Amino acid sequence: MARRKKPQKKIEVDRFRCAYCGACVAVCKFNANELVETFLVIDEEECTLCMSCIKACPMRALAVKEVA
Ligand code: SF4
Ligand code: SF4
């Protein structure tokens, strides 16, 4: 029987909601996100999915997304 692959998750940014305020960057203890010009970039290798940034975002622009 084939082993089922574990579902992978990542933090997804809604670019239409994000106001580039930097609150999520300030709260991330793992330096896993960064504002690059007008984009929030999340380093999936560093991100621990701790969800601190989701809670900190005033625009509700962040969410956990399952990746196939
Ligand atoms: S806290 Fe929310 S609105 Fe602010 S930069 Fe991060 S994702 Fe964008
Ligand atoms: S989920 Fe946690 S580790 Fe990942 S970017 Fe947000 S605050 Fe940083």
GROMACS .gro file of C-alpha atoms and ligand atoms in nm:
model
   84
    1MET     CA    1   0.000   0.000   0.000
    2ALA     CA    2   0.131   0.339  -0.095
    3ARG     CA    3   0.206   0.572   0.190
    4ARG     CA    4  -0.003   0.884   0.201
    5LYS     CA    5   0.197   1.197   0.181
    6LYS     CA    6   0.162   1.421   0.482
    7PRO     CA    7  -0.030   1.737   0.397
    8GLN     CA    8   0.199   2.034   0.384
    9LYS     CA    9   0.095   2.373   0.502
   10LYS     CA   10   0.216   2.721   0.446
   11ILE     CA   11   0.126   3.076   0.533
   12GLU     CA   12  -0.044   3.248   0.245
   13VAL     CA   13  -0.055   3.625   0.199
   14ASP     CA   14  -0.360   3.789   0.049
   15ARG     CA   15  -0.189   4.063  -0.147
   16PHE     CA   16  -0.512   4.258  -0.187
   17ARG     CA   17  -0.558   4.281   0.188
   18CYS     CA   18  -0.197   4.333   0.296
   19ALA     CA   19  -0.116   4.693   0.383
   20TYR     CA   20   0.259   4.624   0.417
   21CYS     CA   21   0.255   4.751   0.773
   22GLY     CA   22   0.527   4.513   0.891
   23ALA     CA   23   0.342   4.393   1.203
   24CYS     CA   24   0.385   4.032   1.098
   25VAL     CA   25   0.757   4.080   1.042
   26ALA     CA   26   0.799   4.239   1.386
   27VAL     CA   27   0.624   3.950   1.558
   28CYS     CA   28   0.802   3.661   1.381
   29LYS     CA   29   1.059   3.511   1.616
   30PHE     CA   30   1.207   3.299   1.340
   31ASN     CA   31   1.291   3.574   1.092
   32ALA     CA   32   1.084   3.381   0.844
   33ASN     CA   33   0.917   3.676   0.677
   34GLU     CA   34   1.035   3.998   0.526
   35LEU     CA   35   0.890   4.297   0.348
   36VAL     CA   36   1.066   4.327   0.015
   37GLU     CA   37   0.959   4.654  -0.140
   38THR     CA   38   0.581   4.610  -0.151
   39PHE     CA   39   0.569   4.234  -0.109
   40LEU     CA   40   0.561   4.026   0.202
   41VAL     CA   41   0.784   3.727   0.142
   42ILE     CA   42   0.762   3.422   0.366
   43ASP     CA   43   1.052   3.181   0.377
   44GLU     CA   44   0.885   2.843   0.393
   45GLU     CA   45   1.209   2.676   0.508
   46GLU     CA   46   1.227   2.897   0.816
   47CYS     CA   47   0.858   2.928   0.894
   48THR     CA   48   0.745   2.709   1.184
   49LEU     CA   49   0.375   2.781   1.126
   50CYS     CA   50   0.356   2.926   1.476
   51MET     CA   51   0.071   3.152   1.358
   52SER     CA   52   0.195   3.459   1.545
   53CYS     CA   53   0.188   3.661   1.225
   54ILE     CA   54  -0.170   3.559   1.151
   55LYS     CA   55  -0.278   3.685   1.493
   56ALA     CA   56  -0.077   4.005   1.456
   57CYS     CA   57  -0.208   4.105   1.114
   58PRO     CA   58  -0.460   4.390   1.145
   59MET     CA   59  -0.579   4.336   0.790
   60ARG     CA   60  -0.648   3.961   0.821
   61ALA     CA   61  -0.426   3.915   0.521
   62LEU     CA   62  -0.260   3.595   0.638
   63ALA     CA   63  -0.394   3.243   0.655
   64VAL     CA   64  -0.271   2.887   0.670
   65LYS     CA   65  -0.307   2.709   0.342
   66GLU     CA   66  -0.275   2.338   0.279
   67VAL     CA   67  -0.042   2.261  -0.004
   68ALA     CA   68  -0.102   1.949  -0.212
   69SF4     S1   69   0.072   4.231   0.929
   69SF4    FE1   70  -0.072   4.188   0.763
   69SF4     S2   71  -0.103   4.386   0.662
   69SF4    FE2   72   0.084   4.403   0.785
   69SF4     S3   73   0.253   4.346   0.643
   69SF4    FE3   74   0.190   4.159   0.751
   69SF4     S4   75   0.039   4.061   0.614
   69SF4    FE4   76   0.059   4.275   0.551
   70SF4     S1   77   0.385   3.151   1.111
   70SF4    FE1   78   0.533   3.211   1.270
   70SF4     S2   79   0.731   3.150   1.183
   70SF4    FE2   80   0.589   3.156   1.013
   70SF4     S3   81   0.612   3.361   0.925
   70SF4    FE3   82   0.440   3.366   1.074
   70SF4     S4   83   0.530   3.434   1.266
   70SF4    FE4   84   0.699   3.367   1.133
   0.00000   0.00000   0.00000
